[in-house]
Amino acid sequence: MTTSSHPAGMLGDLTVARAARTARASSFDQTGRNRDNWIIMPGEERTLAEIEGPGFITHIWMTQSCRIQPGPGQIDPNLVGVPMLEIHNALGVSWEVVDPDYYRKIVLKIYWDDQETPSVIAPLGDFFGLMNSLSGSYESLPLSVSAKEPELHTFGGSAAFNSYFRMPFNTRARVVVENQNDIPYLQYFYIDYELVHDPLPYDTVYFHAHWRRALPNQGWGPDLQSNSIETTVANLDGHDNYVALETEGRGHYVGCNLAVRHFQGSWWGEGDDMIFIDDDTWPPSLHGTGMEDYFGHAWGMQHNAYLFNGTIVHEEDVPGFHHSYRFHIVDPIRFDKRIKVTFEHGHGNHLSDEWSSTAYWYQTLPSPTLTIPDVDQRLPLRPVDRVIETPLPALTDVQKQARDAAAARMADFVQKRDAMRAERRDQIDEWERGNREIAHDIRARFNEREN
């Protein structure tokens, strides 16, 4: 029995003073003006934060924008003080179209201590719960997405992301984004952290996250009706299940999000969750009764988003898409040697839907070597409108002149835009160094307090 009189729990911790220092790496304009975003060029990798430990990342906030410009705007890009004009294309002032897939083209990577491979790797949107590049709002205890209302349930829709996962590091933390798109995008961010003096305890486990995809799952009867007599075949080994997480080490699994692209038009969620721990053979240590049950729902999925479970995008909102989450924050699933988190895709794995997921867990270092598919294998299977294209008719002299004028204006616009982007890229080189120097200075001044 403890003799401490300090209140316990998350709110109780606020009553205790601690020898720590809070700081932030962000995209603030280091010239003192208001251009508070980083331009990330195609194929470019940027270190948003590099922090000397020991310490903890306590909060990450991000929002971003990626616009395609099919035609020239009427405003010089150097005179635009915001990342996008937000002027309706019908007015003819600007022509900007969101890249519907860009949340899948940006990769978030986080490295702990001196490891050369990331402990966190996922498409940016999927890490926070915006899956398939399809916007949806939700609020859970560790993660949230706030989608812009007019763009809710659209591909590439604007949104703000938050993570409150506590992420410890002993010697160093490095947060990186990589733009695997063929056009630039703009990144706003806060990375809040806490520095401490003493090295982390020996039994510390480190935060991990990994994105996976089955494109699609291979089912033995995708044309058979879900819940029909013919699909009630036995699954007594889980061999063909979808695998959300498989790792070795010691730690605990704390949840996942799951995106399902259902093709059959019936019901995708009749599969069971099966979680194998350490030396499990059959049955696994945790065997569930259906996907809606694992995600804390029943009789199908509801339009609910709670602290630990819920729905982000419901198939009634966007037909064929269902995005859910389940966090084991108060009920972590612990393992000493290994864990394998699996789900049936349809009972007995009869369905061939497309699934993707991000799993979250804490474990000892070294981290497993985590990779994700190339960008062309990550793009969402979104519906595509049928478009009929016809050749141009014979043009009059006036029409030819109009088209030539538009092409000349576009060439001038692109030249100015690209010059502005190059100038901004050089500026972000300086800001990236600036963030590193600011973090180093804060660490040094905090260390002096100890002495």
Coordinates of C-alpha atoms in Angstrom, one line a residue:
M1 CA 0.0 0.0 0.0
T2 CA 1.4 3.4 -1.0
T3 CA 1.9 6.1 1.6
S4 CA 1.8 8.9 -1.0
S5 CA -0.9 11.5 -0.4
H6 CA -0.7 12.8 -4.0
P7 CA -4.0 12.3 -6.0
A8 CA -3.7 9.5 -8.6
G9 CA -4.7 9.5 -12.2
M10 CA -4.4 11.8 -15.2
L11 CA -5.9 14.9 -13.5
G12 CA -4.3 14.1 -10.2
D13 CA -0.9 14.4 -11.8
L14 CA -1.6 18.1 -12.3
T15 CA -1.3 18.6 -8.5
V16 CA 2.4 17.6 -8.5
A17 CA 5.3 20.0 -9.4
R18 CA 7.9 18.3 -11.5
A19 CA 11.5 19.1 -12.5
A20 CA 10.8 19.4 -16.2
R21 CA 10.9 21.9 -19.0
T22 CA 8.1 22.2 -21.7
A23 CA 9.0 23.4 -25.2
R24 CA 7.8 23.3 -28.8
A25 CA 9.1 22.9 -32.3
S26 CA 6.7 24.5 -34.8
S27 CA 6.4 26.0 -38.3
F28 CA 6.3 29.5 -37.0
D29 CA 7.7 32.2 -39.3
Q30 CA 11.2 32.7 -38.0
T31 CA 11.4 36.1 -39.7
G32 CA 8.7 37.4 -37.3
R33 CA 6.1 37.7 -40.1
N34 CA 3.0 35.5 -40.7
R35 CA 4.0 32.9 -43.2
D36 CA 3.7 30.2 -40.6
N37 CA 4.1 27.1 -42.8
W38 CA 6.8 25.0 -44.4
I39 CA 6.8 24.3 -48.1
I40 CA 7.8 20.6 -48.7
M41 CA 8.9 20.1 -52.2
P42 CA 8.3 16.9 -54.3
G43 CA 10.6 14.0 -53.1
E44 CA 11.8 16.1 -50.2
E45 CA 12.2 14.9 -46.6
R46 CA 12.1 17.5 -43.8
T47 CA 13.0 17.1 -40.1
L48 CA 10.2 19.0 -38.3
A49 CA 11.8 18.5 -34.9
E50 CA 15.1 17.1 -33.6
I51 CA 15.1 17.0 -29.8
E52 CA 17.8 16.0 -27.3
G53 CA 16.7 13.8 -24.5
P54 CA 15.7 12.5 -22.1
G55 CA 12.1 13.7 -22.5
F56 CA 8.7 13.0 -23.9
I57 CA 6.7 14.2 -26.9
T58 CA 3.3 15.2 -25.4
H59 CA 1.3 16.6 -28.3
I60 CA 1.4 16.9 -32.0
W61 CA -0.8 19.2 -34.0
M62 CA -0.8 19.4 -37.8
T63 CA -2.7 20.9 -40.7
Q64 CA -1.6 21.0 -44.3
S65 CA -2.7 21.8 -47.8
C66 CA -1.9 20.5 -51.3
R67 CA -3.4 22.3 -54.3
I68 CA -3.1 21.5 -58.0
Q69 CA -3.3 24.6 -60.3
P70 CA -4.7 23.7 -63.7
G71 CA -4.6 27.3 -64.9
P72 CA -3.1 30.7 -64.0
G73 CA -4.4 32.9 -61.2
Q74 CA -4.8 36.6 -61.7
I75 CA -2.9 37.5 -58.5
D76 CA 0.9 37.4 -58.4
P77 CA 1.9 34.4 -56.2
N78 CA 4.3 36.7 -54.3
L79 CA 1.4 38.9 -53.3
V80 CA -0.6 36.0 -51.8
G81 CA -0.1 36.0 -48.0
V82 CA -2.0 32.8 -47.3
P83 CA -1.4 29.2 -48.5
M84 CA -4.5 29.1 -50.7
L85 CA -6.8 31.9 -51.9
E86 CA -10.1 30.2 -50.9
I87 CA -11.8 32.0 -53.8
H88 CA -14.3 29.9 -55.7
N89 CA -13.0 28.9 -59.1
A90 CA -16.1 30.1 -60.8
L91 CA -15.1 33.7 -60.2
G92 CA -12.1 33.3 -62.5
V93 CA -9.6 34.9 -60.0
S94 CA -7.8 31.7 -59.3
W95 CA -7.9 28.1 -60.3
E96 CA -7.0 25.6 -57.5
V97 CA -8.0 22.0 -57.1
V98 CA -7.2 19.9 -54.0
D99 CA -5.1 16.8 -54.7
P100 CA -7.6 14.2 -53.5
D101 CA -4.9 11.6 -52.6
Y102 CA -2.3 13.7 -51.0
Y103 CA -2.8 12.4 -47.4
R104 CA -1.6 9.1 -48.6
K105 CA 1.4 10.6 -50.5
I106 CA 3.0 12.2 -47.4
V107 CA 4.8 9.9 -45.0
L108 CA 5.2 10.6 -41.3
K109 CA 8.3 9.0 -39.7
I110 CA 9.5 9.2 -36.1
Y111 CA 12.9 8.0 -34.9
W112 CA 13.9 7.3 -31.2
D113 CA 17.4 7.6 -29.8
D114 CA 20.1 6.6 -32.2
Q115 CA 18.0 4.1 -34.3
E116 CA 18.5 4.3 -38.1
T117 CA 15.0 3.1 -38.9
P118 CA 11.8 4.7 -37.8
S119 CA 9.6 3.4 -35.0
V120 CA 6.6 5.2 -36.5
I121 CA 5.9 5.1 -40.2
A122 CA 2.5 5.7 -41.8
P123 CA 0.9 8.0 -44.4
L124 CA 0.3 11.3 -42.6
G125 CA -3.5 11.2 -42.8
D126 CA -3.8 7.5 -41.7
F127 CA -1.6 8.0 -38.6
F128 CA -4.1 10.5 -37.2
G129 CA -7.2 8.7 -38.4
L130 CA -8.0 10.4 -41.7
M131 CA -7.9 7.2 -43.8
N132 CA -8.1 6.7 -47.5
S133 CA -7.4 10.4 -47.8
L134 CA -11.2 10.8 -47.0
S135 CA -12.0 13.4 -44.5
G136 CA -14.0 12.7 -41.4
S137 CA -14.2 14.2 -37.9
Y138 CA -13.8 12.3 -34.6
E139 CA -12.6 12.8 -31.1
S140 CA -10.9 10.1 -29.1
L141 CA -8.6 10.3 -26.0
P142 CA -5.3 9.9 -27.9
L143 CA -6.1 11.2 -31.4
S144 CA -8.6 13.5 -33.1
V145 CA -9.4 14.9 -36.5
S146 CA -11.3 18.1 -37.1
A147 CA -12.5 18.2 -40.7
K148 CA -13.5 21.5 -42.3
E149 CA -17.3 21.3 -42.4
P150 CA -17.9 22.1 -46.2
E151 CA -15.2 19.5 -47.1
L152 CA -16.4 16.7 -44.7
H153 CA -16.5 13.3 -46.4
T154 CA -14.5 14.6 -49.4
F155 CA -11.2 13.2 -50.7
G156 CA -8.3 15.5 -49.7
G157 CA -10.6 17.7 -47.6
S158 CA -9.0 20.1 -45.2
A159 CA -8.6 19.0 -41.6
A160 CA -6.6 19.5 -38.4
F161 CA -4.9 16.6 -36.7
N162 CA -4.0 16.1 -33.0
S163 CA -2.1 13.3 -31.2
Y164 CA -1.8 13.2 -27.4
F165 CA 0.1 9.9 -27.2
R166 CA 3.0 10.2 -24.7
M167 CA 6.2 9.4 -26.6
P168 CA 9.3 8.9 -24.5
F169 CA 12.9 9.2 -25.8
N170 CA 16.2 8.8 -23.9
T171 CA 18.8 10.5 -26.1
R172 CA 17.0 11.9 -29.1
A173 CA 13.7 12.2 -30.9
R174 CA 13.4 13.1 -34.6
V175 CA 10.1 13.8 -36.4
V176 CA 10.2 13.7 -40.2
V177 CA 7.8 14.1 -43.1
E178 CA 8.5 13.0 -46.6
N179 CA 6.6 14.3 -49.6
Q180 CA 6.3 11.4 -52.1
N181 CA 4.0 13.5 -54.3
D182 CA 5.0 15.1 -57.6
I183 CA 3.9 18.6 -56.4
P184 CA 4.7 20.6 -53.3
Y185 CA 2.5 20.8 -50.2
L186 CA 2.4 23.2 -47.2
Q187 CA 2.8 21.9 -43.7
Y188 CA 1.8 23.6 -40.4
F189 CA 2.8 21.9 -37.2
Y190 CA 3.3 22.0 -33.4
I191 CA 5.4 19.3 -31.7
D192 CA 5.2 19.9 -28.0
Y193 CA 7.5 18.1 -25.7
E194 CA 8.8 17.9 -22.1
L195 CA 12.4 17.6 -21.1
V196 CA 13.6 15.9 -17.9
H197 CA 17.0 15.5 -16.2
D198 CA 17.2 11.8 -15.3
P199 CA 17.6 9.1 -17.9
L200 CA 14.5 7.1 -18.6
P201 CA 13.9 4.1 -16.3
Y202 CA 15.2 0.7 -17.6
D203 CA 11.7 -0.6 -18.1
T204 CA 10.6 2.2 -20.5
V205 CA 8.8 1.1 -23.6
Y206 CA 8.7 3.3 -26.7
F207 CA 5.8 4.4 -28.9
H208 CA 5.4 2.7 -32.2
A209 CA 2.9 2.9 -35.1
H210 CA 2.8 1.1 -38.4
W211 CA 0.5 1.3 -41.5
R212 CA -0.5 -1.9 -43.4
R213 CA -2.7 -2.6 -46.3
A214 CA -4.2 -5.6 -48.1
L215 CA -5.0 -4.6 -51.7
P216 CA -7.4 -6.5 -51.4
N217 CA -7.6 -9.3 -48.9
Q218 CA -7.8 -12.6 -50.8
G219 CA -11.1 -14.2 -49.9
W220 CA -12.4 -17.7 -50.9
G221 CA -16.0 -16.6 -51.5
P222 CA -16.4 -12.9 -52.2
D223 CA -19.5 -13.5 -54.3
L224 CA -21.2 -15.3 -51.4
Q225 CA -23.7 -13.5 -49.2
S226 CA -22.4 -12.5 -45.8
N227 CA -24.0 -14.5 -42.9
S228 CA -25.3 -17.1 -45.4
I229 CA -25.3 -20.8 -44.5
E230 CA -22.5 -21.4 -47.0
T231 CA -20.1 -19.0 -45.4
T232 CA -20.2 -20.6 -41.9
V233 CA -17.1 -22.6 -42.5
A234 CA -14.7 -23.2 -39.6
N235 CA -11.6 -21.1 -39.1
L236 CA -9.4 -22.9 -36.5
D237 CA -6.0 -21.3 -37.1
G238 CA -6.4 -17.7 -38.2
H239 CA -3.8 -18.3 -40.9
D240 CA -5.5 -16.2 -43.7
N241 CA -6.6 -13.4 -41.4
Y242 CA -5.7 -9.7 -42.1
V243 CA -2.7 -8.8 -40.0
A244 CA -2.7 -5.4 -38.4
L245 CA 0.4 -5.8 -36.2
E246 CA 3.1 -8.4 -35.9
T247 CA 6.2 -7.6 -33.8
E248 CA 8.7 -9.1 -31.3
G249 CA 9.8 -7.7 -28.1
R250 CA 8.1 -6.7 -24.8
G251 CA 5.4 -4.2 -24.5
H252 CA 1.7 -3.6 -25.0
Y253 CA -0.7 -3.0 -28.0
V254 CA -2.8 0.1 -27.5
G255 CA -5.1 0.0 -30.5
C256 CA -5.6 0.6 -34.2
N257 CA -7.7 2.4 -36.8
L258 CA -9.1 0.4 -39.7
A259 CA -10.4 1.4 -43.1
V260 CA -12.5 -1.0 -45.1
R261 CA -13.4 -0.5 -48.8
H262 CA -16.3 -2.9 -49.1
F263 CA -17.2 -4.1 -52.6
Q264 CA -20.0 -6.6 -52.1
G265 CA -22.7 -4.2 -51.0
S266 CA -23.8 -6.4 -48.0
W267 CA -21.9 -6.5 -44.7
W268 CA -18.2 -6.5 -44.3
G269 CA -17.9 -6.9 -40.5
E270 CA -18.7 -10.5 -39.6
G271 CA -15.1 -11.5 -39.1
D272 CA -13.6 -12.1 -35.7
D273 CA -10.6 -10.5 -34.0
M274 CA -7.9 -12.9 -33.0
I275 CA -4.9 -11.7 -31.1
F276 CA -2.0 -14.1 -30.6
I277 CA 0.4 -13.4 -27.7
D278 CA 3.9 -14.9 -27.1
D279 CA 3.6 -18.7 -27.5
D280 CA -0.1 -18.9 -28.5
T281 CA -1.1 -21.6 -30.9
W282 CA -4.8 -22.2 -30.9
P283 CA -7.0 -20.6 -29.6
P284 CA -5.3 -17.2 -29.3
S285 CA -5.3 -15.4 -26.0
L286 CA -8.0 -13.0 -27.3
H287 CA -10.6 -14.3 -29.6
G288 CA -13.6 -12.1 -30.4
T289 CA -17.0 -12.4 -32.0
G290 CA -17.1 -9.9 -34.9
M291 CA -15.6 -6.7 -36.1
E292 CA -18.4 -4.5 -34.8
D293 CA -17.9 -6.1 -31.4
Y294 CA -14.1 -5.5 -31.4
F295 CA -14.8 -1.8 -32.2
G296 CA -17.3 -1.6 -29.3
H297 CA -20.5 -1.5 -31.4
A298 CA -23.2 -4.0 -32.0
W299 CA -25.8 -4.8 -34.6
G300 CA -23.7 -3.2 -37.2
M301 CA -21.8 0.1 -36.8
Q302 CA -23.2 3.3 -35.5
H303 CA -22.4 7.0 -36.1
N304 CA -20.6 7.3 -32.8
A305 CA -17.1 8.6 -31.9
Y306 CA -16.2 8.0 -28.2
L307 CA -13.0 8.2 -26.1
F308 CA -11.8 4.7 -27.0
N309 CA -13.9 3.5 -29.8
G310 CA -16.0 4.7 -32.6
T311 CA -16.6 5.4 -36.3
I312 CA -14.9 8.2 -38.3
V313 CA -16.5 7.6 -41.7
H314 CA -19.7 5.5 -41.9
E315 CA -20.6 3.5 -44.9
E316 CA -24.0 5.4 -44.9
D317 CA -22.0 8.6 -45.3
V318 CA -19.8 7.4 -48.1
P319 CA -21.1 4.2 -49.7
G320 CA -18.5 1.5 -49.7
F321 CA -16.2 3.1 -47.1
H322 CA -16.1 2.4 -43.4
H323 CA -13.4 3.8 -41.0
S324 CA -13.3 2.8 -37.3
Y325 CA -11.0 2.9 -34.3
R326 CA -10.4 1.1 -31.0
F327 CA -7.9 2.2 -28.4
H328 CA -6.7 0.0 -25.6
I329 CA -5.7 2.8 -23.3
V330 CA -7.2 1.5 -20.0
D331 CA -7.0 -2.1 -21.2
P332 CA -3.6 -2.5 -22.9
I333 CA -2.9 -5.9 -24.4
R334 CA 0.5 -6.9 -23.0
F335 CA 3.1 -9.2 -24.5
D336 CA 6.5 -10.5 -23.3
K337 CA 7.9 -12.0 -26.5
R338 CA 5.7 -11.2 -29.5
I339 CA 2.2 -10.3 -30.6
K340 CA 0.2 -10.8 -33.7
V341 CA -3.1 -8.8 -34.1
T342 CA -5.3 -10.3 -36.7
F343 CA -8.9 -9.9 -38.1
E344 CA -11.0 -12.2 -40.3
H345 CA -12.2 -10.4 -43.5
G346 CA -15.7 -11.8 -43.5
H347 CA -16.4 -15.0 -41.5
G348 CA -13.8 -17.6 -42.3
N349 CA -12.1 -14.9 -44.5
H350 CA -14.5 -15.3 -47.4
L351 CA -14.6 -11.6 -48.5
S352 CA -12.0 -9.9 -50.7
D353 CA -12.4 -6.3 -49.5
E354 CA -9.6 -3.8 -49.4
W355 CA -8.4 -3.1 -45.8
S356 CA -5.8 -0.8 -44.4
S357 CA -4.9 0.0 -40.8
T358 CA -2.5 1.8 -38.5
A359 CA -1.6 -0.1 -35.3
Y360 CA -0.3 1.7 -32.2
W361 CA 1.8 0.0 -29.5
Y362 CA 4.7 0.5 -27.0
Q363 CA 7.6 -1.9 -26.9
T364 CA 11.3 -2.2 -26.0
L365 CA 14.0 -1.1 -28.4
P366 CA 15.4 -1.9 -30.8
S367 CA 12.4 -1.4 -33.0
P368 CA 11.4 -3.8 -35.7
T369 CA 12.3 -2.7 -39.2
L370 CA 9.1 -1.1 -40.4
T371 CA 8.4 -0.3 -44.0
I372 CA 5.3 0.7 -46.0
P373 CA 4.4 0.1 -49.7
D374 CA 5.5 2.5 -52.4
V375 CA 3.2 5.5 -53.0
D376 CA 1.5 3.9 -56.1
Q377 CA 0.4 1.0 -53.8
R378 CA -0.9 3.3 -51.1
L379 CA -3.4 5.4 -53.2
P380 CA -7.0 5.1 -52.1
L381 CA -9.5 3.2 -54.3
R382 CA -11.8 6.2 -54.6
P383 CA -14.7 6.3 -57.0
V384 CA -13.8 8.0 -60.3
D385 CA -16.3 10.0 -62.3
R386 CA -16.8 9.0 -66.0
V387 CA -15.5 11.8 -68.2
I388 CA -16.1 12.1 -71.9
E389 CA -13.4 14.0 -73.8
T390 CA -13.9 15.3 -77.3
P391 CA -11.3 16.9 -79.7
L392 CA -11.4 20.7 -80.1
P393 CA -13.5 22.0 -83.0
A394 CA -12.0 24.2 -85.7
L395 CA -11.0 27.4 -84.0
T396 CA -11.7 31.0 -85.2
D397 CA -8.8 33.5 -85.1
V398 CA -10.4 35.0 -82.0
Q399 CA -10.5 31.7 -80.2
K400 CA -6.9 30.9 -81.2
Q401 CA -5.8 34.2 -79.8
A402 CA -7.7 33.5 -76.5
R403 CA -6.1 30.1 -76.1
D404 CA -2.6 31.6 -76.9
A405 CA -3.2 34.3 -74.3
A406 CA -4.2 31.8 -71.7
A407 CA -1.1 29.7 -72.4
A408 CA 1.2 32.8 -72.2
R409 CA -0.5 33.9 -68.9
M410 CA 0.0 30.4 -67.5
A411 CA 3.7 30.4 -68.5
D412 CA 4.2 33.7 -66.7
F413 CA 2.2 32.5 -63.7
V414 CA 4.3 29.2 -63.4
Q415 CA 7.5 31.1 -63.7
K416 CA 6.6 33.4 -60.8
R417 CA 5.1 30.6 -58.8
D418 CA 8.2 28.4 -59.1
A419 CA 10.5 31.3 -58.3
M420 CA 8.5 31.9 -55.1
R421 CA 8.6 28.2 -54.2
A422 CA 12.4 28.1 -54.7
E423 CA 12.8 31.1 -52.5
R424 CA 10.6 29.5 -49.8
R425 CA 12.5 26.2 -50.1
D426 CA 15.8 28.0 -49.2
Q427 CA 14.0 29.7 -46.4
I428 CA 12.8 26.3 -45.0
D429 CA 16.4 25.1 -45.0
E430 CA 17.1 28.0 -42.6
W431 CA 14.0 27.3 -40.5
E432 CA 14.8 23.6 -40.2
R433 CA 18.3 24.5 -38.9
G434 CA 16.6 27.1 -36.7
N435 CA 14.3 24.6 -35.1
R436 CA 17.3 22.3 -34.3
E437 CA 19.2 25.2 -32.8
I438 CA 16.3 26.4 -30.7
A439 CA 15.8 22.9 -29.3
H440 CA 19.5 22.6 -28.5
D441 CA 19.5 25.9 -26.7
I442 CA 16.5 25.0 -24.6
R443 CA 18.1 21.7 -23.6
A444 CA 21.4 23.4 -22.7
R445 CA 19.6 26.0 -20.5
F446 CA 17.6 23.3 -18.9
N447 CA 20.7 21.3 -18.1
E448 CA 22.3 24.4 -16.5
R449 CA 19.4 24.5 -14.0
E450 CA 20.4 21.1 -12.8
N451 CA 23.9 22.3 -12.1

